[in-house]
Short mmCIF file of C-alpha atoms in Angstrom, two decimals:
data_model
loop_
_atom_site.label_atom_id
_atom_site.label_comp_id
_atom_site.label_asym_id
_atom_site.label_seq_id
_atom_site.Cartn_x
_atom_site.Cartn_y
_atom_site.Cartn_z
CA MET A 1 -22.23 -4.91 -21.52
CA SER A 2 -19.70 -6.27 -19.03
CA LEU A 3 -18.61 -4.17 -16.10
CA LEU A 4 -15.13 -4.40 -17.59
CA LYS A 5 -16.45 -3.02 -20.91
CA SER A 6 -16.32 -4.83 -24.21
CA SER A 7 -12.81 -3.63 -25.07
CA ARG A 8 -11.58 -5.35 -21.94
CA ARG A 9 -13.35 -8.59 -22.76
CA THR A 10 -11.46 -9.39 -25.95
CA PHE A 11 -8.65 -10.91 -23.92
CA LEU A 12 -11.08 -13.59 -22.72
CA ARG A 13 -11.71 -14.75 -26.27
CA GLN A 14 -8.05 -14.56 -27.25
CA SER A 15 -6.45 -15.83 -24.08
CA ALA A 16 -5.54 -19.44 -23.54
CA ILE A 17 -5.39 -18.85 -19.79
CA GLY A 18 -7.77 -21.14 -17.97
CA ALA A 19 -9.03 -21.67 -14.49
CA PHE A 20 -8.17 -24.82 -12.60
CA SER A 21 -10.71 -25.84 -9.97
CA PHE A 22 -10.12 -27.83 -6.84
CA SER A 23 -12.84 -28.79 -4.42
CA ILE A 24 -12.65 -29.30 -0.64
CA LEU A 25 -14.00 -27.76 2.58
CA PRO A 26 -11.95 -25.80 5.15
CA SER A 27 -12.34 -26.86 8.74
CA LEU A 28 -13.53 -23.43 9.86
CA ARG A 29 -16.29 -23.09 7.30
CA GLY A 30 -18.79 -25.14 9.24
CA LYS A 31 -18.90 -22.45 11.92
CA VAL A 32 -20.41 -19.84 9.59
CA ARG A 33 -23.23 -20.44 7.11
CA ALA A 34 -22.05 -20.49 3.49
CA SER A 35 -24.46 -17.67 2.65
CA ASP A 36 -22.79 -15.47 5.28
CA ARG A 37 -19.21 -16.02 4.19
CA LEU A 38 -17.27 -13.38 2.27
CA ARG A 39 -15.90 -14.87 -0.97
CA ILE A 40 -12.42 -13.48 -1.54
CA ALA A 41 -9.83 -13.77 -4.34
CA HIS A 42 -6.14 -13.00 -3.82
CA ILE A 43 -4.21 -11.23 -6.60
CA GLY A 44 -0.40 -11.17 -6.37
CA LEU A 45 1.18 -14.10 -4.54
CA GLY A 46 4.61 -13.01 -3.36
CA GLY A 47 5.55 -12.73 0.30
CA MET A 48 2.82 -10.27 1.22
CA GLY A 49 0.24 -12.03 -0.93
CA ASN A 50 0.89 -15.24 0.96
CA ALA A 51 0.57 -13.30 4.22
CA HIS A 52 -2.87 -12.15 3.03
CA ILE A 53 -3.85 -15.76 2.47
CA ARG A 54 -2.70 -16.84 5.93
CA TRP A 55 -4.61 -14.00 7.54
CA PHE A 56 -7.87 -14.34 5.64
CA ALA A 57 -7.87 -18.15 5.54
CA ASN A 58 -8.12 -18.15 9.33
CA LEU A 59 -11.20 -15.93 9.48
CA PRO A 60 -14.35 -18.10 9.76
CA GLU A 61 -16.41 -15.53 7.85
CA VAL A 62 -14.13 -15.75 4.79
CA GLU A 63 -14.00 -18.26 1.97
CA ILE A 64 -11.00 -18.04 -0.38
CA VAL A 65 -12.24 -18.98 -3.83
CA ALA A 66 -9.53 -17.84 -6.27
CA LEU A 67 -5.81 -17.14 -6.56
CA CYS A 68 -4.03 -15.14 -9.25
CA ASP A 69 -0.43 -14.48 -10.21
CA VAL A 70 1.45 -13.89 -13.48
CA ASP A 71 4.08 -16.40 -12.33
CA ARG A 72 2.67 -19.92 -12.62
CA ASN A 73 5.30 -21.28 -10.23
CA ARG A 74 4.22 -18.89 -7.50
CA LEU A 75 0.62 -19.73 -8.24
CA ALA A 76 1.23 -23.45 -7.77
CA GLU A 77 3.33 -22.97 -4.63
CA THR A 78 0.70 -20.73 -3.04
CA TYR A 79 -2.08 -23.17 -3.82
CA GLN A 80 -0.11 -25.89 -2.04
CA ARG A 81 0.33 -23.63 1.01
CA LEU A 82 -3.38 -22.92 1.09
CA GLN A 83 -4.09 -26.65 0.99
CA LYS A 84 -1.97 -27.10 4.10
CA ILE A 85 -4.08 -24.49 5.91
CA HIS A 86 -7.43 -25.86 4.70
CA PRO A 87 -7.01 -29.24 3.00
CA ASN A 88 -10.62 -29.22 1.79
CA THR A 89 -10.94 -25.86 0.08
CA LYS A 90 -12.23 -24.95 -3.35
CA VAL A 91 -9.95 -22.64 -5.31
CA ASP A 92 -9.73 -21.51 -8.92
CA THR A 93 -6.35 -20.29 -10.17
CA TYR A 94 -5.70 -17.64 -12.81
CA SER A 95 -2.78 -15.87 -14.44
CA ASP A 96 -4.83 -12.81 -15.43
CA PHE A 97 -6.72 -10.90 -12.75
CA ARG A 98 -9.43 -9.84 -15.20
CA HIS A 99 -10.85 -13.35 -15.10
CA ILE A 100 -11.51 -12.82 -11.41
CA LEU A 101 -13.20 -9.47 -11.96
CA GLU A 102 -15.58 -11.04 -14.49
CA ARG A 103 -16.91 -13.44 -11.86
CA LYS A 104 -20.14 -12.33 -10.20
CA ASP A 105 -19.69 -14.74 -7.27
CA ILE A 106 -16.61 -13.02 -5.83
CA ASP A 107 -17.29 -10.32 -3.23
CA ALA A 108 -13.84 -8.88 -2.64
CA ILE A 109 -10.21 -9.09 -3.65
CA THR A 110 -6.89 -8.55 -1.96
CA CYS A 111 -4.13 -7.02 -4.06
CA ALA A 112 -0.46 -7.59 -3.26
CA THR A 113 1.06 -7.03 -6.68
CA PRO A 114 4.04 -4.71 -7.23
CA ASP A 115 3.12 -1.06 -6.64
CA HIS A 116 2.68 -0.07 -10.28
CA TRP A 117 -0.36 -2.37 -10.63
CA HIS A 118 -2.19 -1.35 -7.43
CA ALA A 119 -4.37 1.42 -8.82
CA GLN A 120 -5.60 -0.17 -12.04
CA ILE A 121 -6.53 -3.42 -10.32
CA ALA A 122 -8.35 -1.57 -7.53
CA CYS A 123 -10.25 0.72 -9.92
CA LEU A 124 -11.32 -2.17 -12.14
CA ALA A 125 -12.36 -4.16 -9.07
CA PHE A 126 -14.48 -1.24 -7.83
CA GLU A 127 -16.07 -1.00 -11.28
CA ALA A 128 -16.78 -4.73 -11.18
CA GLY A 129 -18.62 -4.36 -7.88
CA LYS A 130 -15.89 -5.79 -5.65
CA ASP A 131 -14.43 -4.44 -2.43
CA VAL A 132 -10.66 -4.22 -2.11
CA TYR A 133 -8.03 -4.88 0.53
CA GLY A 134 -5.02 -3.30 -1.18
CA GLU A 135 -1.39 -3.35 -0.16
CA LYS A 136 0.68 -0.28 0.45
CA PRO A 137 1.89 1.96 -0.97
CA LEU A 138 -1.57 2.94 -2.11
CA SER A 139 -0.64 3.80 -5.69
CA TYR A 140 2.29 4.40 -8.00
CA ASP A 141 1.70 8.15 -8.34
CA VAL A 142 -0.53 11.02 -7.22
CA TYR A 143 -2.93 10.78 -10.16
CA GLU A 144 -3.56 7.09 -9.55
CA GLY A 145 -4.50 7.72 -5.92
CA ARG A 146 -7.00 10.36 -7.03
CA LYS A 147 -8.43 7.97 -9.62
CA MET A 148 -8.82 5.23 -7.01
CA LEU A 149 -10.80 7.55 -4.75
CA GLU A 150 -12.99 8.63 -7.68
CA TYR A 151 -13.82 5.02 -8.59
CA CYS A 152 -14.32 3.97 -4.97
CA ARG A 153 -16.89 6.72 -4.45
CA LYS A 154 -18.57 6.25 -7.82
CA TYR A 155 -19.16 2.54 -7.29
CA ASN A 156 -19.76 2.79 -3.52
CA ARG A 157 -17.09 0.25 -2.61
CA ILE A 158 -15.14 -0.56 0.56
CA PHE A 159 -11.35 -0.21 0.64
CA GLN A 160 -8.78 -1.02 3.31
CA MET A 161 -5.07 -0.29 2.80
CA GLY A 162 -2.75 -2.97 4.12
CA ASN A 163 -0.81 -0.96 6.69
CA GLN A 164 -1.42 -3.60 9.31
CA ILE A 165 0.40 -1.73 12.10
CA HIS A 166 -2.52 0.72 12.13
CA ALA A 167 -4.64 -1.87 13.93
CA GLY A 168 -2.24 -2.26 16.86
CA GLU A 169 -2.86 -1.09 20.40
CA ASN A 170 0.28 1.09 20.49
CA PHE A 171 -0.71 3.30 17.55
CA HIS A 172 -4.22 3.74 18.96
CA ARG A 173 -2.81 4.81 22.31
CA VAL A 174 -0.25 7.19 20.80
CA VAL A 175 -3.03 8.92 18.87
CA GLU A 176 -5.04 9.35 22.07
CA LEU A 177 -2.04 10.76 23.93
CA ILE A 178 -1.16 13.26 21.18
CA ARG A 179 -4.75 14.36 20.63
CA SER A 180 -5.25 14.86 24.38
CA GLY A 181 -2.66 17.63 24.36
CA SER A 182 -0.54 15.79 26.90
CA ILE A 183 2.69 17.11 25.33
CA GLY A 184 1.14 20.41 24.28
CA THR A 185 0.93 21.73 20.73
CA VAL A 186 2.98 19.58 18.36
CA ASN A 187 5.02 21.63 15.90
CA LYS A 188 7.55 19.07 14.65
CA VAL A 189 7.48 15.37 13.83
CA HIS A 190 10.61 13.40 12.97
CA LEU A 191 10.12 10.13 11.06
CA TRP A 192 12.81 7.64 10.10
CA LYS A 193 13.49 4.22 8.68
CA THR A 194 16.96 2.76 8.40
CA GLY A 195 18.13 0.94 5.28
CA GLY A 196 17.87 1.73 1.60
CA ALA A 197 18.29 0.44 -1.91
CA PRO A 198 21.14 -2.10 -2.23
CA ASN A 199 23.79 -2.33 -4.92
CA LEU A 200 22.26 -4.88 -7.30
CA GLY A 201 25.20 -4.74 -9.69
CA ASN A 202 24.76 -4.51 -13.45
CA PRO A 203 23.35 -7.90 -14.46
CA PRO A 204 22.54 -8.53 -18.13
CA PRO A 205 19.08 -9.28 -19.51
CA LEU A 206 18.09 -12.94 -19.52
CA PRO A 207 15.45 -15.00 -21.32
CA VAL A 208 12.04 -14.67 -19.66
CA PRO A 209 11.24 -17.75 -17.55
CA ALA A 210 8.60 -19.94 -19.18
CA ALA A 211 6.36 -19.69 -16.12
CA LEU A 212 6.34 -15.87 -16.05
CA ASP A 213 4.20 -13.50 -18.13
CA TRP A 214 6.78 -10.70 -18.13
CA ASP A 215 4.78 -8.37 -20.37
CA MET A 216 1.85 -8.47 -17.97
CA TRP A 217 4.13 -8.21 -14.94
CA LEU A 218 5.36 -4.91 -16.41
CA GLY A 219 1.81 -3.93 -17.29
CA PRO A 220 1.46 -0.12 -17.20
CA ALA A 221 5.21 0.39 -16.62
CA PRO A 222 7.61 1.04 -19.52
CA TYR A 223 8.70 -2.06 -21.38
CA THR A 224 12.19 -3.35 -20.62
CA ALA A 225 14.11 -6.55 -21.16
CA TYR A 226 13.78 -9.13 -18.40
CA ILE A 227 16.37 -8.86 -15.63
CA PRO A 228 15.60 -10.98 -12.55
CA GLU A 229 16.68 -8.19 -10.21
CA LYS A 230 13.87 -6.01 -11.58
CA CYS A 231 11.24 -8.59 -10.77
CA HIS A 232 10.28 -10.53 -7.65
CA GLY A 233 11.48 -9.22 -4.32
CA THR A 234 13.80 -6.45 -5.50
CA TYR A 235 11.42 -4.66 -7.90
CA ARG A 236 10.84 -1.95 -5.29
CA TYR A 237 14.36 -0.58 -5.84
CA PHE A 238 13.37 0.67 -9.31
CA LEU A 239 11.47 3.92 -9.78
CA ASP A 240 9.50 2.47 -12.70
CA TYR A 241 7.72 0.19 -10.23
CA SER A 242 8.09 1.64 -6.72
CA GLY A 243 10.08 4.07 -4.59
CA GLY A 244 12.46 1.99 -2.53
CA VAL A 245 12.49 1.71 1.27
CA PHE A 246 10.99 5.19 1.49
CA ALA A 247 7.84 4.22 -0.43
CA ASP A 248 7.72 0.84 1.28
CA PHE A 249 7.77 2.11 4.85
CA TRP A 250 6.42 5.66 4.64
CA CYS A 251 2.83 4.68 5.33
CA HIS A 252 3.78 2.48 8.28
CA ILE A 253 5.31 5.25 10.35
CA ALA A 254 3.86 8.40 8.73
CA ASP A 255 0.50 6.81 9.55
CA ILE A 256 0.88 7.63 13.23
CA ALA A 257 1.61 11.31 12.48
CA PHE A 258 -1.26 11.73 10.04
CA TRP A 259 -3.72 9.86 12.24
CA ALA A 260 -2.82 11.85 15.32
CA LEU A 261 -2.44 15.30 13.77
CA ASN A 262 -4.24 15.35 10.39
CA PRO A 263 -1.70 17.79 8.86
CA GLN A 264 -3.24 20.38 6.54
CA GLY A 265 -1.95 22.97 4.09
CA LEU A 266 1.27 21.41 2.83
CA LYS A 267 3.37 24.23 1.33
CA LYS A 268 6.92 23.07 0.65
CA ILE A 269 8.78 19.81 0.02
CA SER A 270 12.54 19.51 -0.08
CA ALA A 271 14.32 16.19 -0.64
CA ARG A 272 17.94 15.13 -0.83
CA GLY A 273 19.32 11.68 -1.47
CA LYS A 274 21.58 9.35 -3.35
CA ALA A 275 20.95 6.63 -5.89
CA PRO A 276 22.73 3.33 -5.25
CA ASP A 277 25.48 1.90 -7.40
CA GLY A 278 24.35 -0.60 -10.01
CA ILE A 279 21.08 -0.81 -11.92
CA ALA A 280 18.72 0.20 -9.10
CA ASP A 281 17.61 3.84 -9.09
CA ALA A 282 15.34 4.17 -6.03
CA PRO A 283 17.14 6.08 -3.27
CA GLU A 284 19.98 4.41 -1.43
CA TRP A 285 19.05 7.01 1.15
CA ILE A 286 16.65 9.95 1.16
CA GLU A 287 15.91 12.88 3.46
CA VAL A 288 12.72 14.88 3.03
CA ASP A 289 11.41 17.98 4.81
CA TYR A 290 7.72 18.91 4.63
CA GLU A 291 6.45 22.32 5.65
CA TYR A 292 2.76 22.53 6.59
CA GLU A 293 0.79 25.53 7.84
CA ASP A 294 1.58 24.89 11.51
CA LEU A 295 3.75 21.79 11.42
CA ASP A 296 7.06 20.53 10.07
CA ILE A 297 7.52 16.83 9.28
CA SER A 298 10.87 15.30 8.39
CA TRP A 299 11.92 11.90 7.06
CA ARG A 300 15.41 10.55 7.63
CA PRO A 301 17.28 7.29 6.90
CA ALA A 302 18.52 7.13 10.50
CA PRO A 303 17.09 7.99 13.94
CA PRO A 304 17.64 11.53 15.25
CA LYS A 305 20.71 11.70 17.48
CA ASN A 306 19.39 14.23 19.99
CA TYR A 307 16.70 11.96 21.48
CA ALA A 308 17.85 9.31 23.92
CA GLY A 309 16.40 5.90 23.20
CA THR A 310 16.09 6.24 19.44
CA GLU A 311 19.58 5.02 18.54
CA LYS A 312 18.55 1.36 18.38
CA MET A 313 15.19 1.96 16.68
CA GLY A 314 15.17 0.96 13.02
CA ILE A 315 11.91 2.82 12.47
CA GLY A 316 10.16 5.39 14.57
CA ALA A 317 8.60 8.79 15.16
CA VAL A 318 9.30 11.65 17.55
CA PHE A 319 6.59 14.23 18.25
CA GLU A 320 7.92 17.56 19.58
CA GLY A 321 5.32 19.39 21.64
CA SER A 322 5.30 22.66 23.53
CA ASN A 323 5.21 20.74 26.85
CA GLY A 324 7.22 17.62 26.05
CA ILE A 325 8.00 14.94 23.52
CA LEU A 326 6.65 11.51 22.61
CA LEU A 327 8.71 8.93 20.76
CA CYS A 328 7.35 5.65 19.46
CA ASP A 329 7.76 2.77 17.07
CA TYR A 330 5.30 0.02 16.18
CA ASP A 331 5.14 -1.56 19.63
CA LYS A 332 6.31 0.89 22.28
CA ARG A 333 6.23 4.54 23.25
CA GLU A 334 7.88 6.94 25.68
CA ILE A 335 6.63 10.30 26.85
CA VAL A 336 9.04 12.87 28.27
CA ILE A 337 7.53 15.76 30.23
CA ASN A 338 9.75 18.00 32.40
CA GLY A 339 12.51 15.42 32.17
CA GLU A 340 10.31 12.60 33.51
CA LYS A 341 9.99 9.54 31.28
CA LEU A 342 6.63 7.77 31.20
CA GLU A 343 5.11 4.98 29.14
CA ASP A 344 1.56 6.18 29.57
CA LEU A 345 -0.63 8.76 31.27
CA ALA A 346 -3.51 7.35 33.31
CA SER A 347 -5.24 10.71 33.12
CA VAL A 348 -5.73 10.37 29.36
CA ALA A 349 -8.92 8.43 28.67
CA GLN A 350 -9.32 5.79 26.02
CA THR A 351 -11.32 7.48 23.27
CA LEU A 352 -10.67 5.38 20.17
CA PRO A 353 -12.45 2.08 19.57
CA ARG A 354 -9.89 -0.73 19.27
CA SER A 355 -9.50 -2.71 16.08
CA PRO A 356 -10.78 -6.29 15.89
CA GLY A 357 -7.74 -6.94 13.68
CA HIS A 358 -6.84 -5.28 10.38
CA GLN A 359 -8.30 -8.00 8.19
CA GLN A 360 -11.35 -8.51 10.39
CA ASN A 361 -11.91 -4.75 10.24
CA PHE A 362 -12.09 -5.07 6.45
CA VAL A 363 -14.52 -8.01 6.64
CA ASN A 364 -16.73 -6.11 9.08
CA ALA A 365 -16.65 -3.05 6.83
CA VAL A 366 -17.70 -5.06 3.78
CA LYS A 367 -20.68 -6.42 5.71
CA SER A 368 -21.71 -3.13 7.33
CA ARG A 369 -20.83 -0.93 4.31
CA ILE A 370 -19.04 1.45 6.69
CA GLN A 371 -15.48 2.28 5.66
CA PRO A 372 -12.68 0.71 7.77
CA GLU A 373 -9.91 2.55 9.62
CA SER A 374 -7.37 2.64 6.78
CA ASN A 375 -9.99 3.68 4.25
CA LEU A 376 -9.12 5.07 0.85
CA GLU A 377 -9.73 8.75 1.58
CA TYR A 378 -7.46 8.62 4.63
CA ALA A 379 -4.86 6.41 2.94
CA ARG A 380 -4.63 8.74 -0.05
CA GLN A 381 -4.05 11.88 2.03
CA MET A 382 -1.41 10.09 4.08
CA THR A 383 0.33 8.62 1.01
CA LEU A 384 0.38 11.73 -1.18
CA PRO A 385 3.37 13.45 0.55
CA MET A 386 5.50 10.37 -0.10
CA HIS A 387 4.98 10.78 -3.84
CA LEU A 388 5.86 14.46 -3.61
CA GLY A 389 9.06 13.64 -1.74
CA LEU A 390 10.13 11.28 -4.51
CA ILE A 391 9.43 13.97 -7.13
CA SER A 392 11.64 16.42 -5.24
CA TYR A 393 14.33 13.73 -5.03
CA ARG A 394 14.15 13.04 -8.76
CA LEU A 395 14.35 16.72 -9.68
CA GLU A 396 17.04 17.39 -7.07
CA ARG A 397 15.42 20.57 -5.78
CA GLY A 398 12.82 21.93 -3.41
CA LEU A 399 9.21 22.38 -4.55
CA GLU A 400 6.22 24.55 -3.65
CA TRP A 401 2.86 22.83 -3.38
CA ASP A 402 -0.66 24.17 -3.92
CA ALA A 403 -2.59 21.88 -1.57
CA ALA A 404 -6.03 23.16 -2.57
CA ASN A 405 -5.49 22.32 -6.25
CA GLU A 406 -3.04 19.45 -5.74
CA LYS A 407 -0.35 20.72 -8.04
CA PHE A 408 3.09 22.28 -7.82
CA VAL A 409 3.31 26.05 -8.07
CA ASN A 410 4.53 27.25 -11.48
CA ASP A 411 6.54 24.08 -12.10
CA ARG A 412 5.78 22.14 -15.28
CA ALA A 413 8.55 19.61 -14.80
CA ALA A 414 7.32 18.68 -11.33
CA ASN A 415 3.66 18.61 -12.37
CA ARG A 416 4.44 16.20 -15.21
CA LEU A 417 5.67 13.71 -12.60
CA LEU A 418 2.32 13.68 -10.79
CA ARG A 419 1.08 11.23 -13.42
CA ARG A 420 2.68 8.58 -15.60
CA LYS A 421 0.86 7.60 -18.74
CA PRO A 422 0.59 3.78 -18.82
CA ARG A 423 1.72 1.73 -21.78
CA LYS A 424 -1.13 1.82 -24.28
CA LYS A 425 -1.65 -1.94 -24.17
CA TRP A 426 -2.10 -1.86 -20.41
CA ASP A 427 -4.02 1.39 -19.99
CA LEU A 428 -7.19 -0.38 -18.86
CA LEU A 429 -9.14 2.48 -17.27
#
């Protein structure tokens, strides 16, 4: 029986979707023996999907062998871009990712679909014996993240989440500085990202473009008529598919707090926010407060006003310690101890191994079978509070959390939002 199970194979007999092969040889391939190259397929070919292709196409140890997207126009455009990078490559193109998972000659996939598809594709890829480089946010809801971890462990697969900032020198150094105790015991972390869901107006439904498989684009999400604003690019401003700017950027900046401090024992979540005008329903802005055993973490849509230097930072973090503070963004940091501002502390040793690059880290992990830095267990723990913040926002009230059992305390309405049942047709697990 197929790794995708017989019930998942019927689409192959019924589908008219084919694979189109093109043969050529990329200039870098000659540097690494064919038997040593990692054969990768890319699923989801929007802006981030094309970034995946640029990154992986320039790694000598990688051979891109397949592309997949439910929009045939995007598929064709991406294939042309890949040809410009490596004019002599061999690529098969698909509109249904399950064709890729049926192939035994593909080692790994990257997934850059909209958020609501991340978990099912990853789980099915694990089951099919493939490693996964999956975009953030990790999953659509809490249950999906748990399911991904279950499948990853069961099938002994490698996973790297695409929070590329994690690989940078600045984040590594910030972690070393915080863990060294240079600013004392940290009791508060302030996180922020400016911007929010825009007013998309109230456009009417339109006929589905001939090149787009709208039913499959929706997949596990509730069915709705096609409105372009709900699809490419702006899908993330709809709670059926994502969680707005908050869900999009949480892992990029919360990553530094969770990596440095490993917060434990989350107890309370309290969110406030506003939905935008028009059809979008992800937050125009959102504020969230998280209470842990010995730490408070806050999220805001603007930088805190009481820290000099943050006013021009569109995204960032401030660590409040008993002996000082540290503020940072992706590329820079500032430590303030006894009123003195420093960029670094020579007395703090380098203790973390540096990344060879986020994508190279994934390739190395696939070959060594040792999980990469942004592995699934870490990514899930870091992502989970984001989901809880959105639940508090949707219910418009504070919530108590039982961290040991991963459920809200005596709150049926909140617990129901930990999992969304997929549409029956697209419940593939």
